[in-house]
XYZ file of C-alpha atoms in Angstrom:
343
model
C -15.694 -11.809 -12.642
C -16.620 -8.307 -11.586
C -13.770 -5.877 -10.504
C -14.065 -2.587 -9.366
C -10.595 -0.659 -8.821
C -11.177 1.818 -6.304
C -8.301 4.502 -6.911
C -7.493 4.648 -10.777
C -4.645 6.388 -11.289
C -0.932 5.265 -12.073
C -1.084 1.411 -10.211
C -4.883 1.455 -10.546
C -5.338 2.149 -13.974
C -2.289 0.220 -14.899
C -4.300 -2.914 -13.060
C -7.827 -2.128 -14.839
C -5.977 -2.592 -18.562
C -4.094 -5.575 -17.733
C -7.860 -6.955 -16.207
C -9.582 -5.816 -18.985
C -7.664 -7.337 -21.418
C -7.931 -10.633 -19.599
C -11.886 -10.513 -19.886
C -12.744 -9.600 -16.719
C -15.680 -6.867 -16.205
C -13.514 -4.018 -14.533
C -14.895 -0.996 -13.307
C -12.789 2.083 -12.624
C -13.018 4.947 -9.479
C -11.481 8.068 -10.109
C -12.428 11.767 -10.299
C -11.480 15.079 -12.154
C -9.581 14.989 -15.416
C -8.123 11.881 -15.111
C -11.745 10.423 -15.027
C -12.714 12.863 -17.680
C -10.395 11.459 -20.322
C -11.031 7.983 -19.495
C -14.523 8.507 -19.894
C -14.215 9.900 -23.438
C -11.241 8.413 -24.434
C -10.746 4.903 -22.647
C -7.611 3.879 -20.575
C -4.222 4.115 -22.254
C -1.078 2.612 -21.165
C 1.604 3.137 -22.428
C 4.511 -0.392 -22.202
C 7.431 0.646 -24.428
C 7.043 1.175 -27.552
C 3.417 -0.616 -27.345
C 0.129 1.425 -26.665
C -3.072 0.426 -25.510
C -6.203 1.178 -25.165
C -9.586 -0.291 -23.204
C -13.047 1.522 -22.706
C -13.633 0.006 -18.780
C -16.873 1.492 -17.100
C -15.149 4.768 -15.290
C -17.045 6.565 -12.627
C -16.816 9.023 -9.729
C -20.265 7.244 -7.988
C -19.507 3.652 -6.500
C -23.392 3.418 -5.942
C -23.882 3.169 -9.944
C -22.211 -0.411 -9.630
C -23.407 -2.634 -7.396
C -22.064 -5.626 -5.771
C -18.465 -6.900 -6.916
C -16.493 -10.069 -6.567
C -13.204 -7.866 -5.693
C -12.962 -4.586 -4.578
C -9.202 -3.538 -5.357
C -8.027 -0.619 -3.438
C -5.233 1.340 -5.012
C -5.398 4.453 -3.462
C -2.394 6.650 -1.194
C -2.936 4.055 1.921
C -3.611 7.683 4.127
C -6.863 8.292 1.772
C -8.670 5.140 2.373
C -10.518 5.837 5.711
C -12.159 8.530 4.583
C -13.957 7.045 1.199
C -15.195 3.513 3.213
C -18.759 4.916 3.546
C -18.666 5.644 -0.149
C -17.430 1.823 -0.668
C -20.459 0.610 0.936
C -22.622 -0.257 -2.203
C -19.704 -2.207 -3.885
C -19.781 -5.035 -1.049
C -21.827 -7.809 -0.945
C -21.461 -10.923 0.786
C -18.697 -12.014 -0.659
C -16.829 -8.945 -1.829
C -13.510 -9.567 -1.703
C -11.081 -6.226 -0.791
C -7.947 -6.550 -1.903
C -5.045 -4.081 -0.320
C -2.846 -3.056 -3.156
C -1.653 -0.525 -0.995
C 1.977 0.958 0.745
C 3.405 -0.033 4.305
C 0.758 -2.006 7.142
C -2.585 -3.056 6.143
C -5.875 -2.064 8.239
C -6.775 -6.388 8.566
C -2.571 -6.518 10.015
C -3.744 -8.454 13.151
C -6.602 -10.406 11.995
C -5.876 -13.750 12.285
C -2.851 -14.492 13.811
C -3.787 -15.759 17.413
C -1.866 -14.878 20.655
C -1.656 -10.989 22.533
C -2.267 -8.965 19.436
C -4.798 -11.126 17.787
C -8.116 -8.790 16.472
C -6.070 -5.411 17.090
C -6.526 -2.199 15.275
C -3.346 -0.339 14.459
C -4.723 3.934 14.573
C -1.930 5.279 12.874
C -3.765 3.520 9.371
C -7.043 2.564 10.156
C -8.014 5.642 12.826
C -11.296 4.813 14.903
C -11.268 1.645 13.005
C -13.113 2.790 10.148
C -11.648 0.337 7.866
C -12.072 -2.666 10.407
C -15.321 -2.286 10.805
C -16.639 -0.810 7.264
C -14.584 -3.326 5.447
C -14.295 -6.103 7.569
C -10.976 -7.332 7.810
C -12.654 -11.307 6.995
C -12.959 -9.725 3.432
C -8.972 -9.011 2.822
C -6.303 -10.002 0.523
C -3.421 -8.713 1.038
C -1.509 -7.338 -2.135
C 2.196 -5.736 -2.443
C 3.185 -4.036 -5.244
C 5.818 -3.710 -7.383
C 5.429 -1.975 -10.646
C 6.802 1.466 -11.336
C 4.045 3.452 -13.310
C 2.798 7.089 -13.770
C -0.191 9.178 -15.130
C 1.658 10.983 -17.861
C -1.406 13.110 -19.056
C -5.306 12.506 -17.536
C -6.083 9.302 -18.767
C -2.676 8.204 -20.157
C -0.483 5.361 -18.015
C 3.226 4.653 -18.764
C 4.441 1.536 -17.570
C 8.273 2.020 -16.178
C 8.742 -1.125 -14.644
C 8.045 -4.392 -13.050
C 4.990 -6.881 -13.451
C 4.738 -8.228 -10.146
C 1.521 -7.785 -7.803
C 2.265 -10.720 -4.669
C -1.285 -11.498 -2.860
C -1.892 -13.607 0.119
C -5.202 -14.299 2.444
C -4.445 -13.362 6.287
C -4.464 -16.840 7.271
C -2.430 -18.031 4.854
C -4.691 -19.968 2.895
C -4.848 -20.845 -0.649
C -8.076 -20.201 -1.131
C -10.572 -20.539 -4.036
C -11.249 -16.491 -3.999
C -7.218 -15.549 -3.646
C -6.283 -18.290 -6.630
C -9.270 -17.256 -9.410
C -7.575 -13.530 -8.461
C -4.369 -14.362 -8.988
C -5.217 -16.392 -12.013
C -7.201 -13.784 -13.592
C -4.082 -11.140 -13.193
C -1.674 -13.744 -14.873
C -4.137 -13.844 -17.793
C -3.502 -10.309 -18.295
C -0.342 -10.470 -18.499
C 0.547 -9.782 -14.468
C 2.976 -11.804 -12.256
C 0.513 -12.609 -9.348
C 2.243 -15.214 -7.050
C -0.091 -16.515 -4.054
C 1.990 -16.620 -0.983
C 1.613 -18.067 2.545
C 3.064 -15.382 4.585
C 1.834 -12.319 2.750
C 3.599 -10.068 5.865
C 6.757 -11.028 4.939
C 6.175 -10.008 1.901
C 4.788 -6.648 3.070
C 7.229 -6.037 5.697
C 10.096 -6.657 3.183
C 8.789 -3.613 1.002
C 8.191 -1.459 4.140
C 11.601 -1.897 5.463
C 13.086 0.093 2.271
C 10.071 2.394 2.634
C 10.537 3.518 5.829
C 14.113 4.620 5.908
C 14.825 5.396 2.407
C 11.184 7.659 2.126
C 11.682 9.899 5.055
C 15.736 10.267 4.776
C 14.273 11.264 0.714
C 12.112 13.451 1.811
C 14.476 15.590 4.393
C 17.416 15.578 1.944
C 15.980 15.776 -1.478
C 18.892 12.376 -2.268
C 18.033 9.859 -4.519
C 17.974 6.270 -3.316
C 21.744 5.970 -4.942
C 22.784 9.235 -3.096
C 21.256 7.847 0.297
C 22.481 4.530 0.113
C 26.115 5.771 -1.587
C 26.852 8.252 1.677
C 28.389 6.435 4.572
C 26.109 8.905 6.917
C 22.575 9.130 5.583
C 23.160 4.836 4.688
C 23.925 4.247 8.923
C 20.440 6.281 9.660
C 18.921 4.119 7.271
C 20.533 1.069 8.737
C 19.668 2.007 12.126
C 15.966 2.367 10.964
C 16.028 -0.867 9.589
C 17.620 -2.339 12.182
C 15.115 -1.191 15.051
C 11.774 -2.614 12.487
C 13.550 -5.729 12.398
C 13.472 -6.036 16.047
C 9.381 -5.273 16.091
C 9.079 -7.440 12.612
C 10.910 -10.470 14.564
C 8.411 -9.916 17.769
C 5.716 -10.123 15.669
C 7.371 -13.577 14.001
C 7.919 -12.147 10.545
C 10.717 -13.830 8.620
C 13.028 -11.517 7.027
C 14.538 -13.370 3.673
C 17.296 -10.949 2.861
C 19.543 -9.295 5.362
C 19.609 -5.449 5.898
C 22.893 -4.751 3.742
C 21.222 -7.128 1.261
C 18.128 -4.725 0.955
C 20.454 -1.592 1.007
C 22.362 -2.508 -1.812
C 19.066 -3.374 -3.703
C 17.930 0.043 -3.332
C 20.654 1.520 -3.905
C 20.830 -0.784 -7.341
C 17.472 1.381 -8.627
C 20.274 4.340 -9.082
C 19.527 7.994 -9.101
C 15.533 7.012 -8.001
C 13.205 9.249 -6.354
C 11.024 8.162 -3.759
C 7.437 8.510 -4.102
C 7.310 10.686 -0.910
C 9.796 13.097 -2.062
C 7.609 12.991 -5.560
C 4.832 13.856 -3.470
C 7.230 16.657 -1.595
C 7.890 17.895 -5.138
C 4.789 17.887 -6.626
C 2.717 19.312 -3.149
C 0.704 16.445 -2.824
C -0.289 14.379 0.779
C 2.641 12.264 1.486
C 2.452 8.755 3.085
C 4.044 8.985 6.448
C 1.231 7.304 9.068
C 1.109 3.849 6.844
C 4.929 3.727 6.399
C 6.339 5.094 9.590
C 3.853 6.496 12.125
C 2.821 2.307 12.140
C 5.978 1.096 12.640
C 6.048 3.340 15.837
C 3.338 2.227 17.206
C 4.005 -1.671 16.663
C 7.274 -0.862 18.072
C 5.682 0.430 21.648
C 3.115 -2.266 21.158
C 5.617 -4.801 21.160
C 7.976 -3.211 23.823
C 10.618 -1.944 21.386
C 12.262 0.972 21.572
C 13.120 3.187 17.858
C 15.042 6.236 18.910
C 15.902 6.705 15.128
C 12.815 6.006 13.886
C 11.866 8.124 16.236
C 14.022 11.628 15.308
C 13.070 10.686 11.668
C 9.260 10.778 11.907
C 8.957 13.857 13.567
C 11.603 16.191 11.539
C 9.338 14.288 8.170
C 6.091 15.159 10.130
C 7.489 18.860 10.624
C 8.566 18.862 6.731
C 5.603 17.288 5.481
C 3.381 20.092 7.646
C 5.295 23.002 6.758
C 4.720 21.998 3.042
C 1.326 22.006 3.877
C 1.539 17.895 2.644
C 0.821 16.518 5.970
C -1.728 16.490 8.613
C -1.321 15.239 12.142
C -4.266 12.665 12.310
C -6.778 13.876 15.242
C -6.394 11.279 18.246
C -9.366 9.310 18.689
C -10.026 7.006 22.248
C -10.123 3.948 20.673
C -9.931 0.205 22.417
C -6.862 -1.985 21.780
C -9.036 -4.334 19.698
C -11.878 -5.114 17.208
C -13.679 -6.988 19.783
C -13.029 -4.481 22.282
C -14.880 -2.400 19.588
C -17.843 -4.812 19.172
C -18.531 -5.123 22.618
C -19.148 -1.151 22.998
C -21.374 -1.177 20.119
């Protein structure tokens, strides 16, 4: 089984051991130090007091490796558009690409029948890059879980959780999604195969949407946000108005919203990996967590006046920081086959 994990650094990287060490041939896609270290050194992760270390192939040139079975993409969701063309030589004709990546996927709409059915969402997938350089008849959808970080180039620590929940479009079990999924759990991975993978990804990108933004403009911690009676209500109210789009779009919400609050608020004194990115000056993921949910919401005829106020003052942050650029708007049709037909 050939894997090539297209983003290697904390989740990536993390994957590429666990696959390694399960037999698979895994092939890494980084750059700068990071891919410097692993080069000379090999992969280490770091799980407690247990260390590890693998010698994948690590490169900066997806052209040096051909054709793979799966094509994991664990990059900021943001970057992706803009490294399809260099994807092009990993894809043959049955590459799988598998979207281990935050908030709504590129292949969302593929699928699912009725009004929406072959749409392309701009705020993640702008000119449909990713639709039509990918293909959304390749994707697996993937949410994930684990906590990790890139403690030094070419050194992983582990922090938590094992979980990585995949799920074909149409809900299939099929052969492609279970030899995945088996191959993870042989490396020690939880790797469940689901039937509604958009639950599943709406249920993360309820918390993320709220509790990101609300981060990034106060600087709280999940426990601070979800502990104050005012910044929890905005949250709420967030939650509240994706619920509304999630429930036009028939996805089935397993846990109520107070249920998810008091999750988060559970992790404790947590920062959010947009305020991390805040911190640390890097691009933070608003488009793919937010910016989509506005868009589905005046797709589906619902209004989000709190989602609303939120996105812009984390747009205005996130510029100001010089960690966020306004995507340039592109005249795109409402869907892929719109697309097709004006090629």
């Amino acid at each position: 089984m050939k894997i090539c994990i297209y983003g290697s650094g904390a989740i990536g990287g993390y994957l590429g051991v666990r696959l390694h060490q399960a037999g698979a041939e895994v092939s890494l896609v980084a750059r700068g130090a990071h891919l410097a270290a692993m080069r000379e050194n090999g992969v280490t992760l770091l799980m407690g007091e247990e260390k590890t270390v693998v010698h994948p192939r690590c490169t900066d040139n997806p052209a040096e490796l051909g054709p793979q079975d799966y094509v994991i993409i664990a990059l900021k969701a943001h970057s992706v558009p803009g490294v399809v063309p260099a994807m092009q030589p990993l894809l043959g004709d049955d590459t799988a690409v598998v979207t281990a990546v935050n908030g709504i996927p590129y292949w969302y709409f593929h699928g699912t029948g009725g009004e929406f059915d072959g749409r392309t969402l701009e705020t993640v997938d702008p000119g449909a890059v990713q639709w039509n350089g990918l293909g959304p008849q390749r994707a697996i959808g993937c949410v994930v879980y684990p906590a990790t970080e890139v403690v030094e180039p070419g050194v992983i620590q582990h922090v938590y959780g094992d979980k990585f929940s995949l799920g074909e479009p149409d809900g299939s079990k099929s052969d492609r999604v279970v030899a995945l999924s088996k191959a993870m759990e042989a490396g020690g991975l939880r790797a469940p195969v689901l039937d509604r993978i958009r639950d599943e990804i709406w249920l993360k990108l309820w918390g993320n949407l709220c509790f990101n933004p609300i981060s990034a403009l106060t600087h709280g911690t999940l426990e601070v946000i979800c502990g104050d009676a005012e910044t929890r209500a905005v949250a709420k109210a967030m939650m509240l108005e994706a619920k509304e789009i999630g429930d036009r779009l028939g996805v089935h919400f397993r846990v109520d919203v107070e249920r998810r609050i008091n999750g988060a608020a559970a992790v404790g004194a947590h920062k959010t990996s947009m305020l991390q990115d805040l911190e640390r000056g890097r691009p933070m993921e608003i488009d793919p967590l937010l910016s989509v949910v506005q868009e589905m919401g005046r797709m589906v005829g619902v209004p989000t006046p709190t989602i609303d106020v939120v996105l812009a003052l984390v747009k205005q942050r996130g510029e100001t920081a010089g960690c966020y650029s306004r995507p340039q708007a592109t005249a795109v049709p409402a869907s892929a086959r719109e697309v097709a037909a004006a090629q």
